[in-house]
PDB file of C-alpha atoms and ligand atoms in Angstrom:
ATOM      1  CA  UNK A  85      85.946 108.730  93.022  1.00  0.00           C
ATOM      2  CA  UNK A  86      89.619 108.007  92.310  1.00  0.00           C
ATOM      3  CA  UNK A  87      91.143 110.971  90.222  1.00  0.00           C
ATOM      4  CA  UNK A  88      93.835 108.595  87.145  1.00  0.00           C
ATOM      5  CA  UNK A  89      97.395 109.447  87.793  1.00  0.00           C
ATOM      6  CA  UNK A  90      98.358 107.590  84.444  1.00  0.00           C
ATOM      7  CA  UNK A  91      97.360 106.414  81.745  1.00  0.00           C
ATOM      8  CA  UNK A  92      98.898 104.844  78.949  1.00  0.00           C
ATOM      9  CA  UNK A  93      97.328 102.656  76.363  1.00  0.00           C
ATOM     10  CA  UNK A  94      98.466 100.405  73.787  1.00  0.00           C
ATOM     11  CA  UNK A  95     101.364 100.667  74.864  1.00  0.00           C
ATOM     12  CA  UNK A  96     104.013  99.099  72.834  1.00  0.00           C
ATOM     13  CA  UNK A  97     108.458  98.534  72.348  1.00  0.00           C
ATOM     14  CA  UNK A  98     109.602  96.260  69.866  1.00  0.00           C
ATOM     15  CA  UNK A  99     113.170  95.584  69.450  1.00  0.00           C
ATOM     16  CA  UNK A 100     114.842  94.524  66.695  1.00  0.00           C
ATOM     17  CA  UNK A 101     116.818  91.445  66.316  1.00  0.00           C
ATOM     18  CA  UNK A 102     120.002  91.804  63.247  1.00  0.00           C
ATOM     19  CA  UNK A 103     119.671  89.293  60.959  1.00  0.00           C
ATOM     20  CA  UNK A 104     121.761  88.103  57.749  1.00  0.00           C
ATOM     21  CA  UNK A 105     121.238  90.952  54.941  1.00  0.00           C
ATOM     22  CA  UNK A 106     119.208  89.154  53.045  1.00  0.00           C
ATOM     23  CA  UNK A 107     116.731  87.704  55.328  1.00  0.00           C
ATOM     24  CA  UNK A 108     113.275  90.224  56.255  1.00  0.00           C
ATOM     25  CA  UNK A 109     113.825  92.084  59.678  1.00  0.00           C
ATOM     26  CA  UNK A 110     112.123  89.970  63.180  1.00  0.00           C
ATOM     27  CA  UNK A 111     111.469  91.352  66.400  1.00  0.00           C
ATOM     28  CA  UNK A 112     111.597  91.123  69.978  1.00  0.00           C
ATOM     29  CA  UNK A 113     107.978  91.942  71.351  1.00  0.00           C
ATOM     30  CA  UNK A 114     109.307  93.512  74.446  1.00  0.00           C
ATOM     31  CA  UNK A 115     105.831  95.198  75.336  1.00  0.00           C
ATOM     32  CA  UNK A 116     102.831  94.105  73.258  1.00  0.00           C
ATOM     33  CA  UNK A 117      99.696  96.541  73.750  1.00  0.00           C
ATOM     34  CA  UNK A 118      99.632  97.445  76.916  1.00  0.00           C
ATOM     35  CA  UNK A 119      96.693  99.693  78.369  1.00  0.00           C
ATOM     36  CA  UNK A 120      96.606  99.780  82.241  1.00  0.00           C
ATOM     37  CA  UNK A 121      95.383 103.218  84.552  1.00  0.00           C
ATOM     38  CA  UNK A 122      97.123 104.460  87.323  1.00  0.00           C
ATOM     39  CA  UNK A 123      94.936 105.983  90.052  1.00  0.00           C
ATOM     40  CA  UNK A 124      96.482 109.137  92.453  1.00  0.00           C
ATOM     41  CA  UNK A 125      98.092 107.630  95.273  1.00  0.00           C
ATOM     42  CA  UNK A 126      98.067 104.203  95.053  1.00  0.00           C
ATOM     43  CA  UNK A 127     100.420 101.437  94.459  1.00  0.00           C
ATOM     44  CA  UNK A 128      99.658  99.481  91.444  1.00  0.00           C
ATOM     45  CA  UNK A 129     102.794  96.241  91.259  1.00  0.00           C
ATOM     46  CA  UNK A 130     103.775  94.648  88.101  1.00  0.00           C
ATOM     47  CA  UNK A 131     104.872  90.982  88.604  1.00  0.00           C
ATOM     48  CA  UNK A 132     106.364  88.618  86.486  1.00  0.00           C
ATOM     49  CA  UNK A 133     109.046  86.449  85.809  1.00  0.00           C
ATOM     50  CA  UNK A 134     112.551  88.103  84.595  1.00  0.00           C
ATOM     51  CA  UNK A 135     112.109  88.751  80.962  1.00  0.00           C
ATOM     52  CA  UNK A 136     108.632  88.961  81.030  1.00  0.00           C
ATOM     53  CA  UNK A 137     108.325  92.592  80.000  1.00  0.00           C
ATOM     54  CA  UNK A 138     107.597  94.312  82.985  1.00  0.00           C
ATOM     55  CA  UNK A 139     111.272  96.453  83.637  1.00  0.00           C
ATOM     56  CA  UNK A 140     110.694  97.658  79.899  1.00  0.00           C
ATOM     57  CA  UNK A 141     107.565  98.601  80.343  1.00  0.00           C
ATOM     58  CA  UNK A 142     108.895 101.222  83.812  1.00  0.00           C
ATOM     59  CA  UNK A 143     110.991 102.713  81.010  1.00  0.00           C
ATOM     60  CA  UNK A 144     109.291 103.572  78.597  1.00  0.00           C
ATOM     61  CA  UNK A 145     106.211 105.205  80.322  1.00  0.00           C
ATOM     62  CA  UNK A 146     109.586 107.479  81.045  1.00  0.00           C
ATOM     63  CA  UNK A 147     110.908 107.166  77.826  1.00  0.00           C
ATOM     64  CA  UNK A 148     113.995 105.938  79.391  1.00  0.00           C
ATOM     65  CA  UNK A 149     113.185 103.689  76.312  1.00  0.00           C
ATOM     66  CA  UNK A 150     111.321 105.221  73.843  1.00  0.00           C
ATOM     67  CA  UNK A 151     107.516 103.300  73.351  1.00  0.00           C
ATOM     68  CA  UNK A 152     107.218 102.061  69.558  1.00  0.00           C
ATOM     69  CA  UNK A 153     103.759 103.087  69.765  1.00  0.00           C
ATOM     70  CA  UNK A 154     101.510 104.148  72.277  1.00  0.00           C
ATOM     71  CA  UNK A 155      99.746 106.999  74.354  1.00  0.00           C
ATOM     72  CA  UNK A 156     101.471 107.351  77.371  1.00  0.00           C
ATOM     73  CA  UNK A 157      99.015 110.956  80.046  1.00  0.00           C
ATOM     74  CA  UNK A 158     100.517 112.259  82.324  1.00  0.00           C
ATOM     75  CA  UNK A 159      98.323 114.488  84.408  1.00  0.00           C
ATOM     76  CA  UNK A 160      96.152 113.894  81.196  1.00  0.00           C
ATOM     77  CA  UNK A 161      98.441 115.607  79.241  1.00  0.00           C
ATOM     78  CA  UNK A 162      98.846 112.722  75.723  1.00  0.00           C
ATOM     79  CA  UNK A 163     103.439 112.276  76.544  1.00  0.00           C
ATOM     80  CA  UNK A 164     104.210 110.171  75.190  1.00  0.00           C
ATOM     81  CA  UNK A 165     105.433 112.381  71.453  1.00  0.00           C
ATOM     82  CA  UNK A 166     106.771 115.830  73.735  1.00  0.00           C
ATOM     83  CA  UNK A 167     110.016 117.051  72.980  1.00  0.00           C
ATOM     84  CA  UNK A 168     113.376 116.353  74.663  1.00  0.00           C
ATOM     85  CA  UNK A 169     113.141 119.572  76.213  1.00  0.00           C
ATOM     86  CA  UNK A 170     109.639 119.614  77.679  1.00  0.00           C
ATOM     87  CA  UNK A 171     109.876 116.285  79.428  1.00  0.00           C
ATOM     88  CA  UNK A 172     112.826 116.902  81.060  1.00  0.00           C
ATOM     89  CA  UNK A 173     110.171 118.989  81.974  1.00  0.00           C
ATOM     90  CA  UNK A 174     107.178 116.131  82.837  1.00  0.00           C
ATOM     91  CA  UNK A 175     110.284 113.819  84.465  1.00  0.00           C
ATOM     92  CA  UNK A 176     110.405 116.128  87.615  1.00  0.00           C
ATOM     93  CA  UNK A 177     107.276 114.583  88.928  1.00  0.00           C
ATOM     94  CA  UNK A 178     107.981 111.115  87.479  1.00  0.00           C
ATOM     95  CA  UNK A 179     110.926 109.574  88.616  1.00  0.00           C
ATOM     96  CA  UNK A 180     112.451 105.691  89.495  1.00  0.00           C
ATOM     97  CA  UNK A 181     114.036 103.801  92.131  1.00  0.00           C
ATOM     98  CA  UNK A 182     116.193 100.813  90.331  1.00  0.00           C
ATOM     99  CA  UNK A 183     117.586  97.161  91.469  1.00  0.00           C
ATOM    100  CA  UNK A 184     121.054  98.360  92.843  1.00  0.00           C
ATOM    101  CA  UNK A 185     121.040 101.963  93.793  1.00  0.00           C
ATOM    102  CA  UNK A 186     125.605 101.239  93.485  1.00  0.00           C
ATOM    103  CA  UNK A 187     125.286 100.723  90.030  1.00  0.00           C
ATOM    104  CA  UNK A 188     123.597 104.388  89.595  1.00  0.00           C
ATOM    105  CA  UNK A 189     125.471 105.950  92.283  1.00  0.00           C
ATOM    106  CA  UNK A 190     128.567 107.991  90.914  1.00  0.00           C
ATOM    107  CA  UNK A 191     131.214 106.692  92.630  1.00  0.00           C
ATOM    108  CA  UNK A 192     133.383 109.485  92.547  1.00  0.00           C
ATOM    109  CA  UNK A 193     131.031 112.253  94.058  1.00  0.00           C
ATOM    110  CA  UNK A 194     129.638 112.811  97.985  1.00  0.00           C
ATOM    111  CA  UNK A 195     126.412 111.465  98.204  1.00  0.00           C
ATOM    112  CA  UNK A 196     125.883 115.544  98.764  1.00  0.00           C
ATOM    113  CA  UNK A 197     126.258 115.945  95.022  1.00  0.00           C
ATOM    114  CA  UNK A 198     124.005 112.363  93.287  1.00  0.00           C
ATOM    115  CA  UNK A 199     121.298 114.024  95.514  1.00  0.00           C
ATOM    116  CA  UNK A 200     121.944 117.954  94.819  1.00  0.00           C
ATOM    117  CA  UNK A 201     122.690 116.507  91.015  1.00  0.00           C
ATOM    118  CA  UNK A 202     118.984 116.960  90.376  1.00  0.00           C
ATOM    119  CA  UNK A 203     118.298 119.410  91.454  1.00  0.00           C
ATOM    120  CA  UNK A 204     120.770 121.830  89.593  1.00  0.00           C
ATOM    121  CA  UNK A 205     119.146 120.110  86.336  1.00  0.00           C
ATOM    122  CA  UNK A 206     116.303 121.483  87.199  1.00  0.00           C
ATOM    123  CA  UNK A 207     116.767 124.469  87.662  1.00  0.00           C
ATOM    124  CA  UNK A 208     116.211 124.641  91.099  1.00  0.00           C
ATOM    125  CA  UNK A 209     117.338 127.930  93.268  1.00  0.00           C
ATOM    126  CA  UNK A 210     121.181 127.620  94.854  1.00  0.00           C
ATOM    127  CA  UNK A 211     118.775 128.725  98.274  1.00  0.00           C
ATOM    128  CA  UNK A 212     116.305 125.715  97.895  1.00  0.00           C
ATOM    129  CA  UNK A 213     118.855 123.787  97.214  1.00  0.00           C
ATOM    130  CA  UNK A 214     120.554 122.995 101.446  1.00  0.00           C
ATOM    131  CA  UNK A 215     117.703 122.787 103.015  1.00  0.00           C
ATOM    132  CA  UNK A 216     116.200 119.645  99.973  1.00  0.00           C
ATOM    133  CA  UNK A 217     118.418 118.640 101.228  1.00  0.00           C
ATOM    134  CA  UNK A 218     118.981 117.943 104.136  1.00  0.00           C
ATOM    135  CA  UNK A 219     114.904 117.780 104.338  1.00  0.00           C
ATOM    136  CA  UNK A 220     115.524 115.029 101.885  1.00  0.00           C
ATOM    137  CA  UNK A 221     117.947 112.656 103.722  1.00  0.00           C
ATOM    138  CA  UNK A 222     116.682 112.585 107.216  1.00  0.00           C
ATOM    139  CA  UNK A 223     112.896 111.791 105.708  1.00  0.00           C
ATOM    140  CA  UNK A 224     115.257 108.497 104.425  1.00  0.00           C
ATOM    141  CA  UNK A 225     116.474 107.834 107.367  1.00  0.00           C
ATOM    142  CA  UNK A 226     119.406 109.136 106.897  1.00  0.00           C
ATOM    143  CA  UNK A 227     121.417 112.221 108.056  1.00  0.00           C
ATOM    144  CA  UNK A 228     123.504 115.699 106.881  1.00  0.00           C
ATOM    145  CA  UNK A 229     125.791 113.845 108.227  1.00  0.00           C
ATOM    146  CA  UNK A 230     125.940 111.118 105.383  1.00  0.00           C
ATOM    147  CA  UNK A 231     126.482 113.786 102.901  1.00  0.00           C
ATOM    148  CA  UNK A 232     129.490 114.477 103.189  1.00  0.00           C
ATOM    149  CA  UNK A 233     130.763 110.356 102.242  1.00  0.00           C
ATOM    150  CA  UNK A 234     131.517 108.176 100.079  1.00  0.00           C
ATOM    151  CA  UNK A 235     128.772 105.739  98.169  1.00  0.00           C
ATOM    152  CA  UNK A 236     130.275 102.677  99.421  1.00  0.00           C
ATOM    153  CA  UNK A 237     131.089 103.596 102.632  1.00  0.00           C
ATOM    154  CA  UNK A 238     126.902 102.545 102.598  1.00  0.00           C
ATOM    155  CA  UNK A 239     125.768  99.269 103.365  1.00  0.00           C
ATOM    156  CA  UNK A 240     122.862  98.318 100.280  1.00  0.00           C
ATOM    157  CA  UNK A 241     119.667  99.239 102.894  1.00  0.00           C
ATOM    158  CA  UNK A 242     121.320 102.640 103.433  1.00  0.00           C
ATOM    159  CA  UNK A 243     122.139 102.607  99.836  1.00  0.00           C
ATOM    160  CA  UNK A 244     118.833 102.272  98.613  1.00  0.00           C
ATOM    161  CA  UNK A 245     117.340 104.620 100.989  1.00  0.00           C
ATOM    162  CA  UNK A 246     119.927 107.112  98.971  1.00  0.00           C
ATOM    163  CA  UNK A 247     118.463 106.108  95.542  1.00  0.00           C
ATOM    164  CA  UNK A 248     114.201 106.262  97.399  1.00  0.00           C
ATOM    165  CA  UNK A 249     115.543 110.356  98.773  1.00  0.00           C
ATOM    166  CA  UNK A 250     117.529 111.093  94.760  1.00  0.00           C
ATOM    167  CA  UNK A 251     114.343 110.113  93.254  1.00  0.00           C
ATOM    168  CA  UNK A 252     112.290 112.323  96.096  1.00  0.00           C
ATOM    169  CA  UNK A 253     114.618 115.380  95.499  1.00  0.00           C
ATOM    170  CA  UNK A 254     112.062 117.059  92.941  1.00  0.00           C
ATOM    171  CA  UNK A 255     109.193 116.003  95.002  1.00  0.00           C
ATOM    172  CA  UNK A 256     107.371 114.184  92.893  1.00  0.00           C
ATOM    173  CA  UNK A 257     103.776 112.613  92.145  1.00  0.00           C
ATOM    174  CA  UNK A 258     104.497 109.677  90.862  1.00  0.00           C
ATOM    175  CA  UNK A 259     107.772 107.021  91.120  1.00  0.00           C
ATOM    176  CA  UNK A 260     108.661 103.917  89.305  1.00  0.00           C
ATOM    177  CA  UNK A 261     110.670 101.635  91.444  1.00  0.00           C
ATOM    178  CA  UNK A 262     112.121  98.383  89.511  1.00  0.00           C
ATOM    179  CA  UNK A 263     112.843  95.497  92.028  1.00  0.00           C
ATOM    180  CA  UNK A 264     114.044  98.035  94.484  1.00  0.00           C
ATOM    181  CA  UNK A 265     114.615  95.804  97.264  1.00  0.00           C
ATOM    182  CA  UNK A 266     115.499  92.610  95.395  1.00  0.00           C
ATOM    183  CA  UNK A 267     119.227  92.707  95.879  1.00  0.00           C
ATOM    184  CA  UNK A 268     118.589  93.534  99.095  1.00  0.00           C
ATOM    185  CA  UNK A 269     118.461  91.002 102.839  1.00  0.00           C
ATOM    186  CA  UNK A 270     115.123  89.675 103.877  1.00  0.00           C
ATOM    187  CA  UNK A 271     115.401  91.417 106.895  1.00  0.00           C
ATOM    188  CA  UNK A 272     116.263  94.786 105.309  1.00  0.00           C
ATOM    189  CA  UNK A 273     113.330  94.495 102.301  1.00  0.00           C
ATOM    190  CA  UNK A 274     110.849  94.970 104.804  1.00  0.00           C
ATOM    191  CA  UNK A 275     112.929  98.815 106.394  1.00  0.00           C
ATOM    192  CA  UNK A 276     112.793  99.328 102.763  1.00  0.00           C
ATOM    193  CA  UNK A 277     109.153  98.642 101.874  1.00  0.00           C
ATOM    194  CA  UNK A 278     108.177 100.097 105.802  1.00  0.00           C
ATOM    195  CA  UNK A 279     109.741 102.904 104.602  1.00  0.00           C
ATOM    196  CA  UNK A 280     108.160 103.419 100.872  1.00  0.00           C
ATOM    197  CA  UNK A 281     104.859 103.054 102.950  1.00  0.00           C
ATOM    198  CA  UNK A 282     104.898 105.251 105.333  1.00  0.00           C
ATOM    199  CA  UNK A 283     106.782 107.764 102.187  1.00  0.00           C
ATOM    200  CA  UNK A 284     103.377 107.001 100.275  1.00  0.00           C
ATOM    201  CA  UNK A 285     101.345 108.227 102.619  1.00  0.00           C
ATOM    202  CA  UNK A 286     103.035 111.821 104.101  1.00  0.00           C
ATOM    203  CA  UNK A 287     103.797 113.024 100.447  1.00  0.00           C
ATOM    204  CA  UNK A 288     101.130 111.584  98.575  1.00  0.00           C
ATOM    205  CA  UNK A 289     102.900 109.286  96.376  1.00  0.00           C
ATOM    206  CA  UNK A 290     101.915 107.146  93.405  1.00  0.00           C
ATOM    207  CA  UNK A 291     103.936 103.700  92.890  1.00  0.00           C
ATOM    208  CA  UNK A 292     104.535 101.777  90.189  1.00  0.00           C
ATOM    209  CA  UNK A 293     106.545  98.856  91.813  1.00  0.00           C
ATOM    210  CA  UNK A 294     107.667  96.328  89.619  1.00  0.00           C
ATOM    211  CA  UNK A 295     109.373  93.074  90.844  1.00  0.00           C
ATOM    212  CA  UNK A 296     109.246  88.875  90.163  1.00  0.00           C
ATOM    213  CA  UNK A 297     108.382  88.335  94.469  1.00  0.00           C
ATOM    214  CA  UNK A 298     104.489  87.483  94.864  1.00  0.00           C
ATOM    215  CA  UNK A 299     105.204  88.025  98.434  1.00  0.00           C
ATOM    216  CA  UNK A 300     106.369  91.617  98.483  1.00  0.00           C
ATOM    217  CA  UNK A 301     103.764  92.372  95.402  1.00  0.00           C
ATOM    218  CA  UNK A 302     101.613  91.556  98.068  1.00  0.00           C
ATOM    219  CA  UNK A 303     102.714  93.284 101.000  1.00  0.00           C
ATOM    220  CA  UNK A 304     102.750  97.201  99.446  1.00  0.00           C
ATOM    221  CA  UNK A 305     100.053  97.294  96.186  1.00  0.00           C
ATOM    222  CA  UNK A 306      96.530  97.552  96.065  1.00  0.00           C
ATOM    223  CA  UNK A 307      96.249  96.462  92.581  1.00  0.00           C
ATOM    224  CA  UNK A 308      98.119  93.512  90.731  1.00  0.00           C
ATOM    225  CA  UNK A 309      99.048  93.812  86.907  1.00  0.00           C
ATOM    226  CA  UNK A 310     100.088  89.889  85.885  1.00  0.00           C
ATOM    227  CA  UNK A 311     102.716  90.224  83.239  1.00  0.00           C
ATOM    228  CA  UNK A 312     103.782  87.677  80.451  1.00  0.00           C
ATOM    229  CA  UNK A 313     105.095  87.778  77.320  1.00  0.00           C
ATOM    230  CA  UNK A 314     104.562  91.290  76.512  1.00  0.00           C
ATOM    231  CA  UNK A 315     101.408  91.542  77.690  1.00  0.00           C
ATOM    232  CA  UNK A 316      99.098  91.713  80.604  1.00  0.00           C
ATOM    233  CA  UNK A 317      97.452  88.488  81.156  1.00  0.00           C
ATOM    234  CA  UNK A 318      95.057  89.482  84.625  1.00  0.00           C
ATOM    235  CA  UNK A 319      94.304  92.599  86.663  1.00  0.00           C
ATOM    236  CA  UNK A 320      93.758  93.039  89.497  1.00  0.00           C
ATOM    237  CA  UNK A 321      92.918  93.980  93.248  1.00  0.00           C
ATOM    238  CA  UNK A 322      95.207  92.576  95.499  1.00  0.00           C
ATOM    239  CA  UNK A 323      93.484  90.854  98.070  1.00  0.00           C
ATOM    240  CA  UNK A 324      90.706  89.178  94.932  1.00  0.00           C
ATOM    241  CA  UNK A 325      94.198  87.773  93.270  1.00  0.00           C
ATOM    242  CA  UNK A 326      95.974  86.511  96.064  1.00  0.00           C
ATOM    243  CA  UNK A 327      93.078  84.958  96.889  1.00  0.00           C
ATOM    244  CA  UNK A 328      92.027  83.189  94.171  1.00  0.00           C
ATOM    245  CA  UNK A 329      94.118  83.511  90.804  1.00  0.00           C
ATOM    246  CA  UNK A 330      92.098  83.683  87.947  1.00  0.00           C
ATOM    247  CA  UNK A 331      94.651  82.969  84.964  1.00  0.00           C
ATOM    248  CA  UNK A 332      95.922  79.831  84.619  1.00  0.00           C
ATOM    249  CA  UNK A 333      99.658  81.855  84.590  1.00  0.00           C
ATOM    250  CA  UNK A 334      98.927  83.555  87.862  1.00  0.00           C
ATOM    251  CA  UNK A 335      97.593  80.455  89.333  1.00  0.00           C
ATOM    252  CA  UNK A 336     100.834  78.609  89.022  1.00  0.00           C
ATOM    253  CA  UNK A 337     102.641  82.044  89.896  1.00  0.00           C
ATOM    254  CA  UNK A 338     101.157  82.071  93.982  1.00  0.00           C
ATOM    255  CA  UNK A 339     101.526  78.614  93.783  1.00  0.00           C
ATOM    256  CA  UNK A 340     105.005  78.494  94.233  1.00  0.00           C
ATOM    257  CA  UNK A 341     104.448  81.264  96.675  1.00  0.00           C
ATOM    258  CA  UNK A 342     105.295  80.026 100.523  1.00  0.00           C
ATOM    259  CA  UNK A 343     102.582  80.670 103.248  1.00  0.00           C
ATOM    260  CA  UNK A 344     103.315  81.456 105.946  1.00  0.00           C
ATOM    261  CA  UNK A 345     100.542  79.001 107.571  1.00  0.00           C
ATOM    262  CA  UNK A 346     102.066  75.167 108.005  1.00  0.00           C
ATOM    263  CA  UNK A 347      98.718  73.650 108.001  1.00  0.00           C
ATOM    264  CA  UNK A 348      97.933  75.447 104.316  1.00  0.00           C
ATOM    265  CA  UNK A 349      97.120  73.077 101.908  1.00  0.00           C
ATOM    266  CA  UNK A 350      99.418  74.226  99.460  1.00  0.00           C
ATOM    267  CA  UNK A 351      99.614  72.464  96.020  1.00  0.00           C
ATOM    268  CA  UNK A 352     101.999  73.617  93.384  1.00  0.00           C
ATOM    269  CA  UNK A 353     101.791  73.877  90.141  1.00  0.00           C
ATOM    270  CA  UNK A 354     104.900  73.524  88.254  1.00  0.00           C
ATOM    271  CA  UNK A 355     105.150  74.933  85.002  1.00  0.00           C
ATOM    272  CA  UNK A 356     106.372  73.373  82.270  1.00  0.00           C
ATOM    273  CA  UNK A 357     109.374  74.886  80.551  1.00  0.00           C
ATOM    274  CA  UNK A 358     110.385  77.945  80.146  1.00  0.00           C
ATOM    275  CA  UNK A 359     109.695  81.373  78.876  1.00  0.00           C
ATOM    276  CA  UNK A 360     109.807  81.255  75.276  1.00  0.00           C
ATOM    277  CA  UNK A 361     111.324  83.485  73.251  1.00  0.00           C
ATOM    278  CA  UNK A 362     109.295  86.973  72.857  1.00  0.00           C
ATOM    279  CA  UNK A 363     110.864  87.198  69.183  1.00  0.00           C
ATOM    280  CA  UNK A 364     108.939  84.036  68.399  1.00  0.00           C
ATOM    281  CA  UNK A 365     106.733  83.658  70.989  1.00  0.00           C
ATOM    282  CA  UNK A 366     103.980  80.923  70.689  1.00  0.00           C
ATOM    283  CA  UNK A 367     101.051  81.064  67.873  1.00  0.00           C
ATOM    284  CA  UNK A 368      96.971  81.751  69.744  1.00  0.00           C
ATOM    285  CA  UNK A 369      96.923  82.181  73.937  1.00  0.00           C
ATOM    286  CA  UNK A 370     101.329  82.896  74.523  1.00  0.00           C
ATOM    287  CA  UNK A 371     100.839  81.142  77.962  1.00  0.00           C
ATOM    288  CA  UNK A 372      99.229  77.342  75.240  1.00  0.00           C
ATOM    289  CA  UNK A 373     102.454  75.495  75.615  1.00  0.00           C
ATOM    290  CA  UNK A 374     103.197  75.606  79.335  1.00  0.00           C
ATOM    291  CA  UNK A 375      99.445  75.795  81.059  1.00  0.00           C
ATOM    292  CA  UNK A 376      98.046  73.104  82.470  1.00  0.00           C
ATOM    293  CA  UNK A 377      94.636  73.570  81.772  1.00  0.00           C
ATOM    294  CA  UNK A 378      95.751  73.819  77.413  1.00  0.00           C
ATOM    295  CA  UNK A 379      92.578  73.401  75.394  1.00  0.00           C
ATOM    296  CA  UNK A 380      92.326  72.476  72.012  1.00  0.00           C
ATOM    297  CA  UNK A 381      90.922  76.550  70.113  1.00  0.00           C
ATOM    298  CA  UNK A 382      94.588  78.152  72.639  1.00  0.00           C
ATOM    299  CA  UNK A 383      96.756  76.502  69.928  1.00  0.00           C
ATOM    300  CA  UNK A 384      95.070  79.122  67.404  1.00  0.00           C
ATOM    301  CA  UNK A 385      93.081  81.875  69.372  1.00  0.00           C
ATOM    302  CA  UNK A 386      95.112  85.040  71.428  1.00  0.00           C
ATOM    303  CA  UNK A 387      92.730  85.703  74.329  1.00  0.00           C
ATOM    304  CA  UNK A 388      91.546  89.558  74.898  1.00  0.00           C
ATOM    305  CA  UNK A 389      91.952  90.921  78.721  1.00  0.00           C
ATOM    306  CA  UNK A 390      87.590  90.373  79.623  1.00  0.00           C
ATOM    307  CA  UNK A 391      85.786  91.347  82.721  1.00  0.00           C
ATOM    308  CA  UNK A 392      85.898  88.373  84.958  1.00  0.00           C
ATOM    309  CA  UNK A 393      84.400  88.477  88.729  1.00  0.00           C
ATOM    310  CA  UNK A 394      85.300  91.974  88.892  1.00  0.00           C
ATOM    311  CA  UNK A 395      88.842  92.386  87.277  1.00  0.00           C
ATOM    312  CA  UNK A 396      90.517  91.798  83.752  1.00  0.00           C
ATOM    313  CA  UNK A 397      91.950  88.226  82.851  1.00  0.00           C
ATOM    314  CA  UNK A 398      93.551  87.034  79.461  1.00  0.00           C
ATOM    315  CA  UNK A 399      92.021  83.320  78.592  1.00  0.00           C
ATOM    316  CA  UNK A 400      89.692  81.141  77.125  1.00  0.00           C
ATOM    317  CA  UNK A 401      88.603  79.703  80.481  1.00  0.00           C
ATOM    318  CA  UNK A 402      86.308  82.672  81.051  1.00  0.00           C
TER     319      UNK A 402
HETATM  320 FE1  LIG B 192      96.089  78.048  79.272  1.00  0.00          FE
HETATM  321 FE2  LIG B 192      94.126  78.147  77.646  1.00  0.00          FE
HETATM  322 FE3  LIG B 192      93.921  80.191  79.348  1.00  0.00          FE
HETATM  323 FE4  LIG B 192      95.890  79.875  77.686  1.00  0.00          FE
HETATM  324  S1  LIG B 192      93.822  80.466  77.431  1.00  0.00           S
HETATM  325  S2  LIG B 192      95.840  80.684  80.028  1.00  0.00           S
HETATM  326  S3  LIG B 192      96.203  78.171  76.767  1.00  0.00           S
HETATM  327  S4  LIG B 192      93.690  78.006  79.952  1.00  0.00           S
END
């Protein structure tokens, strides 16, 4: 039986929008009532256009951003209200890999110092630190000699390996990877994805993998949540989603993905317009101004996520 590692219930993150003195305050609904379960050992892909709230969701789960509402259960324990000190202890088990490691690696510190920081911060005894350092750089495909170098001495792919090593230093259970390969060349992307898959197998890791790139998500995920304007619109096993997407937004995203078979007939669905502002989302179905299948009801009634063909879909068509 699959064991839940993480559950989020009704997770919401609002950002206030500054207006004039006498105007009502308004809010950007960056994440709007997300419910999801992540099981031990799986990779949950989160996909959507830039600005759909997927990175904010990842940061809220780790409480790098404080959620406005909702529960976050990690191994059955609600961590959404934990005081800072207790949350710091929980973060040992939940780590993040960022899109551009160069932005998050201190250029004045050597790699050995950067990787030791989390160990010091969590009070790992001195006698364990060196062996942990050496083991971790090795499993990400670097070696001891690299510990004495500075971040600028590495290529983009090596820097991402360092970012992954930093996330692994405390032997976490869950890693949230936010666009971890989108800043890399395609050939390097596959090396990093393969590394992440190997690490998952050997270290029994669970991933939440955030990306705008469907082919990357297809490669690495077991299940996929498609997000639009802060909400999940389709949640399905990877194979089901990529074989037959049901939500019109998922259909449009998938139709824009190139296929490896040149003979395969591929009709592209062009999305109308841009992503609407999350501070002033459309009434009814938020996707309706761009939807090729829009009906009258879609303009006024919000579709709820419901079970359709062994997956969850939020659309009046089903
Ligand atoms: Fe399109 Fe209507 Fe479904 Fe929204 S509810 S995705 S507008 S068909």
